[in-house]
C-alpha cells in the first residue's frame, strides 16, 4: 500500500496555479500536486493522467512544494535572465525612442549610423549583431541594409553600371 500524498499545505496555491496557468508545464505542475491530494490518485495514475513519467511527476511535486515553502527559487524565464545585457529593457526602449525619431515617422532605419548613435549614448562599443537583436526585441522588424558597401569605390560602380546598359 502506498503512502498518502503530502503537500496539503500547497493545495490552495496549486489551485490558483491551475486557474492561472499559461503554459502546459505550469498546468502539469499544478495537476501533479492536485490529482493525488484531491482525487486520491497514486503517483503512477497521476503520471499517466498528465502524460509524464513517474519519476518526472515525483520530481515536479517535490520541486513545487519546495518553491511554495520558499526553500527553492522559482524558475525564471529566459527573457528575465539577461545575464549579459548592456542595459535594462526600459533603458533600451528609451535609447531607441531617442535615436529612431525619423524612423517612427516612416523613415528608413540604417543600422551602421544607428550603431554609432547607440554607442555614443551607452558610452561603450557594441557589436552590430547586438543592435539588430535590440531592434528585434523592441518590435522593429523592417530593416534596410545600406545601399552600397562602405569600402566600395563609387566611380567603379558607376562605370560598371554604364557598361551594363550598353552591353
mmCIF file with all atom_site columns, C-alpha atoms in Angstrom:
data_model
loop_
_atom_site.group_PDB
_atom_site.id
_atom_site.type_symbol
_atom_site.label_atom_id
_atom_site.label_alt_id
_atom_site.label_comp_id
_atom_site.label_asym_id
_atom_site.label_entity_id
_atom_site.label_seq_id
_atom_site.pdbx_PDB_ins_code
_atom_site.Cartn_x
_atom_site.Cartn_y
_atom_site.Cartn_z
_atom_site.occupancy
_atom_site.B_iso_or_equiv
_atom_site.pdbx_formal_charge
_atom_site.auth_seq_id
_atom_site.auth_comp_id
_atom_site.auth_asym_id
_atom_site.auth_atom_id
_atom_site.pdbx_PDB_model_num
ATOM 1   C CA . UNK A 1 1   ? 0.000  0.000  0.000   1.00 0.00 ? 1   UNK A CA 1
ATOM 2   C CA . UNK A 1 2   ? 1.313  3.423  -0.971  1.00 0.00 ? 2   UNK A CA 1
ATOM 3   C CA . UNK A 1 3   ? 1.700  6.236  1.498   1.00 0.00 ? 3   UNK A CA 1
ATOM 4   C CA . UNK A 1 4   ? -0.645 9.231  1.414   1.00 0.00 ? 4   UNK A CA 1
ATOM 5   C CA . UNK A 1 5   ? 0.401  12.164 -0.750  1.00 0.00 ? 5   UNK A CA 1
ATOM 6   C CA . UNK A 1 6   ? 1.970  15.089 1.055   1.00 0.00 ? 6   UNK A CA 1
ATOM 7   C CA . UNK A 1 7   ? 1.703  18.752 0.130   1.00 0.00 ? 7   UNK A CA 1
ATOM 8   C CA . UNK A 1 8   ? -1.692 19.566 1.630   1.00 0.00 ? 8   UNK A CA 1
ATOM 9   C CA . UNK A 1 9   ? -0.343 22.994 2.631   1.00 0.00 ? 9   UNK A CA 1
ATOM 10  C CA . UNK A 1 10  ? 0.238  23.806 -1.062  1.00 0.00 ? 10  UNK A CA 1
ATOM 11  C CA . UNK A 1 11  ? -3.300 22.900 -2.098  1.00 0.00 ? 11  UNK A CA 1
ATOM 12  C CA . UNK A 1 12  ? -4.564 26.494 -2.315  1.00 0.00 ? 12  UNK A CA 1
ATOM 13  C CA . UNK A 1 13  ? -1.582 27.747 -4.311  1.00 0.00 ? 13  UNK A CA 1
ATOM 14  C CA . UNK A 1 14  ? -1.803 24.740 -6.651  1.00 0.00 ? 14  UNK A CA 1
ATOM 15  C CA . UNK A 1 15  ? -5.481 25.522 -7.324  1.00 0.00 ? 15  UNK A CA 1
ATOM 16  C CA . UNK A 1 16  ? -4.539 29.112 -8.131  1.00 0.00 ? 16  UNK A CA 1
ATOM 17  C CA . UNK A 1 17  ? -1.781 27.929 -10.465 1.00 0.00 ? 17  UNK A CA 1
ATOM 18  C CA . UNK A 1 18  ? -4.256 25.585 -12.152 1.00 0.00 ? 18  UNK A CA 1
ATOM 19  C CA . UNK A 1 19  ? -6.597 28.524 -12.854 1.00 0.00 ? 19  UNK A CA 1
ATOM 20  C CA . UNK A 1 20  ? -3.850 30.928 -13.947 1.00 0.00 ? 20  UNK A CA 1
ATOM 21  C CA . UNK A 1 21  ? -1.586 28.503 -15.849 1.00 0.00 ? 21  UNK A CA 1
ATOM 22  C CA . UNK A 1 22  ? -0.302 29.987 -19.096 1.00 0.00 ? 22  UNK A CA 1
ATOM 23  C CA . UNK A 1 23  ? 1.892  27.101 -20.221 1.00 0.00 ? 23  UNK A CA 1
ATOM 24  C CA . UNK A 1 24  ? 1.443  23.357 -20.364 1.00 0.00 ? 24  UNK A CA 1
ATOM 25  C CA . UNK A 1 25  ? 4.291  22.912 -17.867 1.00 0.00 ? 25  UNK A CA 1
ATOM 26  C CA . UNK A 1 26  ? 2.568  25.123 -15.287 1.00 0.00 ? 26  UNK A CA 1
ATOM 27  C CA . UNK A 1 27  ? -0.654 23.188 -15.790 1.00 0.00 ? 27  UNK A CA 1
ATOM 28  C CA . UNK A 1 28  ? 1.101  19.834 -15.354 1.00 0.00 ? 28  UNK A CA 1
ATOM 29  C CA . UNK A 1 29  ? 2.876  21.053 -12.211 1.00 0.00 ? 29  UNK A CA 1
ATOM 30  C CA . UNK A 1 30  ? -0.440 22.043 -10.643 1.00 0.00 ? 30  UNK A CA 1
ATOM 31  C CA . UNK A 1 31  ? -2.027 18.762 -11.699 1.00 0.00 ? 31  UNK A CA 1
ATOM 32  C CA . UNK A 1 32  ? 0.902  16.787 -10.255 1.00 0.00 ? 32  UNK A CA 1
ATOM 33  C CA . UNK A 1 33  ? 0.100  18.318 -6.861  1.00 0.00 ? 33  UNK A CA 1
ATOM 34  C CA . UNK A 1 34  ? -3.701 18.404 -7.065  1.00 0.00 ? 34  UNK A CA 1
ATOM 35  C CA . UNK A 1 35  ? -4.615 14.996 -8.515  1.00 0.00 ? 35  UNK A CA 1
ATOM 36  C CA . UNK A 1 36  ? -3.151 12.910 -5.654  1.00 0.00 ? 36  UNK A CA 1
ATOM 37  C CA . UNK A 1 37  ? -4.491 15.266 -2.983  1.00 0.00 ? 37  UNK A CA 1
ATOM 38  C CA . UNK A 1 38  ? -7.989 15.932 -4.275  1.00 0.00 ? 38  UNK A CA 1
ATOM 39  C CA . UNK A 1 39  ? -8.794 12.728 -6.157  1.00 0.00 ? 39  UNK A CA 1
ATOM 40  C CA . UNK A 1 40  ? -6.638 10.314 -4.156  1.00 0.00 ? 40  UNK A CA 1
ATOM 41  C CA . UNK A 1 41  ? -4.778 9.151  -7.269  1.00 0.00 ? 41  UNK A CA 1
ATOM 42  C CA . UNK A 1 42  ? -1.482 7.320  -6.920  1.00 0.00 ? 42  UNK A CA 1
ATOM 43  C CA . UNK A 1 43  ? 1.699  8.779  -8.393  1.00 0.00 ? 43  UNK A CA 1
ATOM 44  C CA . UNK A 1 44  ? 1.513  6.195  -11.197 1.00 0.00 ? 44  UNK A CA 1
ATOM 45  C CA . UNK A 1 45  ? -2.076 7.196  -12.018 1.00 0.00 ? 45  UNK A CA 1
ATOM 46  C CA . UNK A 1 46  ? -1.172 10.890 -11.832 1.00 0.00 ? 46  UNK A CA 1
ATOM 47  C CA . UNK A 1 47  ? 1.806  10.379 -14.138 1.00 0.00 ? 47  UNK A CA 1
ATOM 48  C CA . UNK A 1 48  ? -0.378 8.566  -16.635 1.00 0.00 ? 48  UNK A CA 1
ATOM 49  C CA . UNK A 1 49  ? -3.070 11.277 -16.443 1.00 0.00 ? 49  UNK A CA 1
ATOM 50  C CA . UNK A 1 50  ? -0.673 14.163 -17.102 1.00 0.00 ? 50  UNK A CA 1
ATOM 51  C CA . UNK A 1 51  ? 1.372  12.253 -19.662 1.00 0.00 ? 51  UNK A CA 1
ATOM 52  C CA . UNK A 1 52  ? 4.723  12.182 -17.887 1.00 0.00 ? 52  UNK A CA 1
ATOM 53  C CA . UNK A 1 53  ? 6.860  9.527  -16.240 1.00 0.00 ? 53  UNK A CA 1
ATOM 54  C CA . UNK A 1 54  ? 6.518  8.605  -12.580 1.00 0.00 ? 54  UNK A CA 1
ATOM 55  C CA . UNK A 1 55  ? 9.968  9.997  -11.848 1.00 0.00 ? 55  UNK A CA 1
ATOM 56  C CA . UNK A 1 56  ? 9.170  13.318 -13.510 1.00 0.00 ? 56  UNK A CA 1
ATOM 57  C CA . UNK A 1 57  ? 5.866  13.555 -11.633 1.00 0.00 ? 57  UNK A CA 1
ATOM 58  C CA . UNK A 1 58  ? 7.575  12.955 -8.264  1.00 0.00 ? 58  UNK A CA 1
ATOM 59  C CA . UNK A 1 59  ? 10.277 15.494 -9.086  1.00 0.00 ? 59  UNK A CA 1
ATOM 60  C CA . UNK A 1 60  ? 7.706  18.066 -10.185 1.00 0.00 ? 60  UNK A CA 1
ATOM 61  C CA . UNK A 1 61  ? 5.661  17.620 -6.977  1.00 0.00 ? 61  UNK A CA 1
ATOM 62  C CA . UNK A 1 62  ? 8.771  17.903 -4.801  1.00 0.00 ? 62  UNK A CA 1
ATOM 63  C CA . UNK A 1 63  ? 10.029 20.981 -6.641  1.00 0.00 ? 63  UNK A CA 1
ATOM 64  C CA . UNK A 1 64  ? 6.620  22.662 -6.493  1.00 0.00 ? 64  UNK A CA 1
ATOM 65  C CA . UNK A 1 65  ? 6.409  22.104 -2.743  1.00 0.00 ? 65  UNK A CA 1
ATOM 66  C CA . UNK A 1 66  ? 9.951  23.452 -2.199  1.00 0.00 ? 66  UNK A CA 1
ATOM 67  C CA . UNK A 1 67  ? 9.140  26.583 -4.189  1.00 0.00 ? 67  UNK A CA 1
ATOM 68  C CA . UNK A 1 68  ? 5.888  27.074 -2.261  1.00 0.00 ? 68  UNK A CA 1
ATOM 69  C CA . UNK A 1 69  ? 7.791  26.787 1.052   1.00 0.00 ? 69  UNK A CA 1
ATOM 70  C CA . UNK A 1 70  ? 10.422 29.272 -0.247  1.00 0.00 ? 70  UNK A CA 1
ATOM 71  C CA . UNK A 1 71  ? 13.176 26.657 0.026   1.00 0.00 ? 71  UNK A CA 1
ATOM 72  C CA . UNK A 1 72  ? 13.944 26.914 -3.685  1.00 0.00 ? 72  UNK A CA 1
ATOM 73  C CA . UNK A 1 73  ? 13.776 29.764 -6.169  1.00 0.00 ? 73  UNK A CA 1
ATOM 74  C CA . UNK A 1 74  ? 11.131 29.597 -8.880  1.00 0.00 ? 74  UNK A CA 1
ATOM 75  C CA . UNK A 1 75  ? 12.483 29.135 -12.402 1.00 0.00 ? 75  UNK A CA 1
ATOM 76  C CA . UNK A 1 76  ? 12.858 32.371 -14.322 1.00 0.00 ? 76  UNK A CA 1
ATOM 77  C CA . UNK A 1 77  ? 12.012 32.876 -17.938 1.00 0.00 ? 77  UNK A CA 1
ATOM 78  C CA . UNK A 1 78  ? 14.823 33.213 -20.412 1.00 0.00 ? 78  UNK A CA 1
ATOM 79  C CA . UNK A 1 79  ? 13.790 36.794 -21.116 1.00 0.00 ? 79  UNK A CA 1
ATOM 80  C CA . UNK A 1 80  ? 14.122 37.760 -17.449 1.00 0.00 ? 80  UNK A CA 1
ATOM 81  C CA . UNK A 1 81  ? 17.655 36.350 -17.135 1.00 0.00 ? 81  UNK A CA 1
ATOM 82  C CA . UNK A 1 82  ? 19.506 38.778 -19.453 1.00 0.00 ? 82  UNK A CA 1
ATOM 83  C CA . UNK A 1 83  ? 22.872 37.876 -17.900 1.00 0.00 ? 83  UNK A CA 1
ATOM 84  C CA . UNK A 1 84  ? 24.999 39.918 -20.301 1.00 0.00 ? 84  UNK A CA 1
ATOM 85  C CA . UNK A 1 85  ? 22.641 42.772 -21.006 1.00 0.00 ? 85  UNK A CA 1
ATOM 86  C CA . UNK A 1 86  ? 24.198 46.136 -21.787 1.00 0.00 ? 86  UNK A CA 1
ATOM 87  C CA . UNK A 1 87  ? 21.109 47.944 -20.497 1.00 0.00 ? 87  UNK A CA 1
ATOM 88  C CA . UNK A 1 88  ? 17.729 47.130 -18.983 1.00 0.00 ? 88  UNK A CA 1
ATOM 89  C CA . UNK A 1 89  ? 14.763 46.694 -21.310 1.00 0.00 ? 89  UNK A CA 1
ATOM 90  C CA . UNK A 1 90  ? 13.414 50.080 -20.229 1.00 0.00 ? 90  UNK A CA 1
ATOM 91  C CA . UNK A 1 91  ? 16.746 51.785 -20.929 1.00 0.00 ? 91  UNK A CA 1
ATOM 92  C CA . UNK A 1 92  ? 16.947 50.101 -24.333 1.00 0.00 ? 92  UNK A CA 1
ATOM 93  C CA . UNK A 1 93  ? 13.445 51.306 -25.205 1.00 0.00 ? 93  UNK A CA 1
ATOM 94  C CA . UNK A 1 94  ? 14.306 54.842 -24.128 1.00 0.00 ? 94  UNK A CA 1
ATOM 95  C CA . UNK A 1 95  ? 17.527 54.852 -26.191 1.00 0.00 ? 95  UNK A CA 1
ATOM 96  C CA . UNK A 1 96  ? 15.726 53.537 -29.270 1.00 0.00 ? 96  UNK A CA 1
ATOM 97  C CA . UNK A 1 97  ? 12.971 56.130 -28.890 1.00 0.00 ? 97  UNK A CA 1
ATOM 98  C CA . UNK A 1 98  ? 15.599 58.874 -28.818 1.00 0.00 ? 98  UNK A CA 1
ATOM 99  C CA . UNK A 1 99  ? 17.702 57.682 -31.756 1.00 0.00 ? 99  UNK A CA 1
ATOM 100 C CA . UNK A 1 100 ? 14.878 56.488 -34.024 1.00 0.00 ? 100 UNK A CA 1
ATOM 101 C CA . UNK A 1 101 ? 12.858 59.691 -34.186 1.00 0.00 ? 101 UNK A CA 1
ATOM 102 C CA . UNK A 1 102 ? 12.857 59.837 -38.022 1.00 0.00 ? 102 UNK A CA 1
ATOM 103 C CA . UNK A 1 103 ? 12.055 56.147 -38.334 1.00 0.00 ? 103 UNK A CA 1
ATOM 104 C CA . UNK A 1 104 ? 8.865  56.500 -36.295 1.00 0.00 ? 104 UNK A CA 1
ATOM 105 C CA . UNK A 1 105 ? 7.577  58.921 -38.951 1.00 0.00 ? 105 UNK A CA 1
ATOM 106 C CA . UNK A 1 106 ? 8.183  56.498 -41.811 1.00 0.00 ? 106 UNK A CA 1
ATOM 107 C CA . UNK A 1 107 ? 11.919 56.909 -42.324 1.00 0.00 ? 107 UNK A CA 1
ATOM 108 C CA . UNK A 1 108 ? 14.272 54.080 -43.179 1.00 0.00 ? 108 UNK A CA 1
ATOM 109 C CA . UNK A 1 109 ? 16.392 52.587 -40.410 1.00 0.00 ? 109 UNK A CA 1
ATOM 110 C CA . UNK A 1 110 ? 20.007 52.171 -41.476 1.00 0.00 ? 110 UNK A CA 1
ATOM 111 C CA . UNK A 1 111 ? 21.825 50.225 -38.798 1.00 0.00 ? 111 UNK A CA 1
ATOM 112 C CA . UNK A 1 112 ? 25.509 51.344 -39.046 1.00 0.00 ? 112 UNK A CA 1
ATOM 113 C CA . UNK A 1 113 ? 24.758 55.042 -38.319 1.00 0.00 ? 113 UNK A CA 1
ATOM 114 C CA . UNK A 1 114 ? 22.286 53.889 -35.661 1.00 0.00 ? 114 UNK A CA 1
ATOM 115 C CA . UNK A 1 115 ? 25.065 51.788 -34.087 1.00 0.00 ? 115 UNK A CA 1
ATOM 116 C CA . UNK A 1 116 ? 27.229 54.892 -33.673 1.00 0.00 ? 116 UNK A CA 1
ATOM 117 C CA . UNK A 1 117 ? 24.398 56.816 -32.002 1.00 0.00 ? 117 UNK A CA 1
ATOM 118 C CA . UNK A 1 118 ? 23.672 53.962 -29.583 1.00 0.00 ? 118 UNK A CA 1
ATOM 119 C CA . UNK A 1 119 ? 27.368 53.523 -28.747 1.00 0.00 ? 119 UNK A CA 1
ATOM 120 C CA . UNK A 1 120 ? 27.622 57.243 -28.030 1.00 0.00 ? 120 UNK A CA 1
ATOM 121 C CA . UNK A 1 121 ? 24.524 57.074 -25.812 1.00 0.00 ? 121 UNK A CA 1
ATOM 122 C CA . UNK A 1 122 ? 25.783 53.989 -23.903 1.00 0.00 ? 122 UNK A CA 1
ATOM 123 C CA . UNK A 1 123 ? 29.394 55.114 -23.699 1.00 0.00 ? 123 UNK A CA 1
ATOM 124 C CA . UNK A 1 124 ? 30.817 51.791 -24.906 1.00 0.00 ? 124 UNK A CA 1
ATOM 125 C CA . UNK A 1 125 ? 31.326 49.800 -28.085 1.00 0.00 ? 125 UNK A CA 1
ATOM 126 C CA . UNK A 1 126 ? 28.558 47.473 -29.151 1.00 0.00 ? 126 UNK A CA 1
ATOM 127 C CA . UNK A 1 127 ? 28.560 44.713 -31.773 1.00 0.00 ? 127 UNK A CA 1
ATOM 128 C CA . UNK A 1 128 ? 26.384 45.189 -34.839 1.00 0.00 ? 128 UNK A CA 1
ATOM 129 C CA . UNK A 1 129 ? 24.515 41.973 -34.050 1.00 0.00 ? 129 UNK A CA 1
ATOM 130 C CA . UNK A 1 130 ? 23.610 43.432 -30.650 1.00 0.00 ? 130 UNK A CA 1
ATOM 131 C CA . UNK A 1 131 ? 21.914 46.364 -32.377 1.00 0.00 ? 131 UNK A CA 1
ATOM 132 C CA . UNK A 1 132 ? 19.929 44.007 -34.624 1.00 0.00 ? 132 UNK A CA 1
ATOM 133 C CA . UNK A 1 133 ? 18.830 41.930 -31.598 1.00 0.00 ? 133 UNK A CA 1
ATOM 134 C CA . UNK A 1 134 ? 17.931 45.103 -29.678 1.00 0.00 ? 134 UNK A CA 1
ATOM 135 C CA . UNK A 1 135 ? 15.764 46.287 -32.559 1.00 0.00 ? 135 UNK A CA 1
ATOM 136 C CA . UNK A 1 136 ? 14.067 42.889 -32.814 1.00 0.00 ? 136 UNK A CA 1
ATOM 137 C CA . UNK A 1 137 ? 13.453 42.816 -29.041 1.00 0.00 ? 137 UNK A CA 1
ATOM 138 C CA . UNK A 1 138 ? 11.565 46.093 -29.258 1.00 0.00 ? 138 UNK A CA 1
ATOM 139 C CA . UNK A 1 139 ? 9.445  45.219 -32.289 1.00 0.00 ? 139 UNK A CA 1
ATOM 140 C CA . UNK A 1 140 ? 11.448 46.815 -35.111 1.00 0.00 ? 140 UNK A CA 1
ATOM 141 C CA . UNK A 1 141 ? 11.187 44.374 -37.999 1.00 0.00 ? 141 UNK A CA 1
ATOM 142 C CA . UNK A 1 142 ? 11.603 46.298 -41.246 1.00 0.00 ? 142 UNK A CA 1
ATOM 143 C CA . UNK A 1 143 ? 15.315 46.864 -41.518 1.00 0.00 ? 143 UNK A CA 1
ATOM 144 C CA . UNK A 1 144 ? 17.016 48.070 -44.701 1.00 0.00 ? 144 UNK A CA 1
ATOM 145 C CA . UNK A 1 145 ? 20.683 47.409 -45.475 1.00 0.00 ? 145 UNK A CA 1
ATOM 146 C CA . UNK A 1 146 ? 22.992 50.130 -46.781 1.00 0.00 ? 146 UNK A CA 1
ATOM 147 C CA . UNK A 1 147 ? 22.678 50.776 -50.498 1.00 0.00 ? 147 UNK A CA 1
ATOM 148 C CA . UNK A 1 148 ? 26.427 50.449 -51.058 1.00 0.00 ? 148 UNK A CA 1
ATOM 149 C CA . UNK A 1 149 ? 29.362 48.768 -49.375 1.00 0.00 ? 149 UNK A CA 1
ATOM 150 C CA . UNK A 1 150 ? 31.266 51.311 -47.220 1.00 0.00 ? 150 UNK A CA 1
ATOM 151 C CA . UNK A 1 151 ? 34.637 50.293 -48.698 1.00 0.00 ? 151 UNK A CA 1
ATOM 152 C CA . UNK A 1 152 ? 33.371 50.183 -52.296 1.00 0.00 ? 152 UNK A CA 1
ATOM 153 C CA . UNK A 1 153 ? 34.530 52.586 -54.996 1.00 0.00 ? 153 UNK A CA 1
ATOM 154 C CA . UNK A 1 154 ? 31.646 54.751 -56.255 1.00 0.00 ? 154 UNK A CA 1
ATOM 155 C CA . UNK A 1 155 ? 33.440 55.583 -59.544 1.00 0.00 ? 155 UNK A CA 1
ATOM 156 C CA . UNK A 1 156 ? 33.981 51.896 -60.396 1.00 0.00 ? 156 UNK A CA 1
ATOM 157 C CA . UNK A 1 157 ? 30.359 51.153 -59.538 1.00 0.00 ? 157 UNK A CA 1
ATOM 158 C CA . UNK A 1 158 ? 29.102 53.899 -61.882 1.00 0.00 ? 158 UNK A CA 1
ATOM 159 C CA . UNK A 1 159 ? 31.448 52.696 -64.675 1.00 0.00 ? 159 UNK A CA 1
ATOM 160 C CA . UNK A 1 160 ? 30.105 49.169 -64.252 1.00 0.00 ? 160 UNK A CA 1
ATOM 161 C CA . UNK A 1 161 ? 26.502 50.444 -64.449 1.00 0.00 ? 161 UNK A CA 1
ATOM 162 C CA . UNK A 1 162 ? 27.269 52.317 -67.703 1.00 0.00 ? 162 UNK A CA 1
ATOM 163 C CA . UNK A 1 163 ? 28.823 49.228 -69.281 1.00 0.00 ? 163 UNK A CA 1
ATOM 164 C CA . UNK A 1 164 ? 25.916 47.092 -68.138 1.00 0.00 ? 164 UNK A CA 1
ATOM 165 C CA . UNK A 1 165 ? 23.389 49.266 -70.004 1.00 0.00 ? 165 UNK A CA 1
ATOM 166 C CA . UNK A 1 166 ? 25.440 49.285 -73.225 1.00 0.00 ? 166 UNK A CA 1
ATOM 167 C CA . UNK A 1 167 ? 26.013 45.540 -73.298 1.00 0.00 ? 167 UNK A CA 1
#
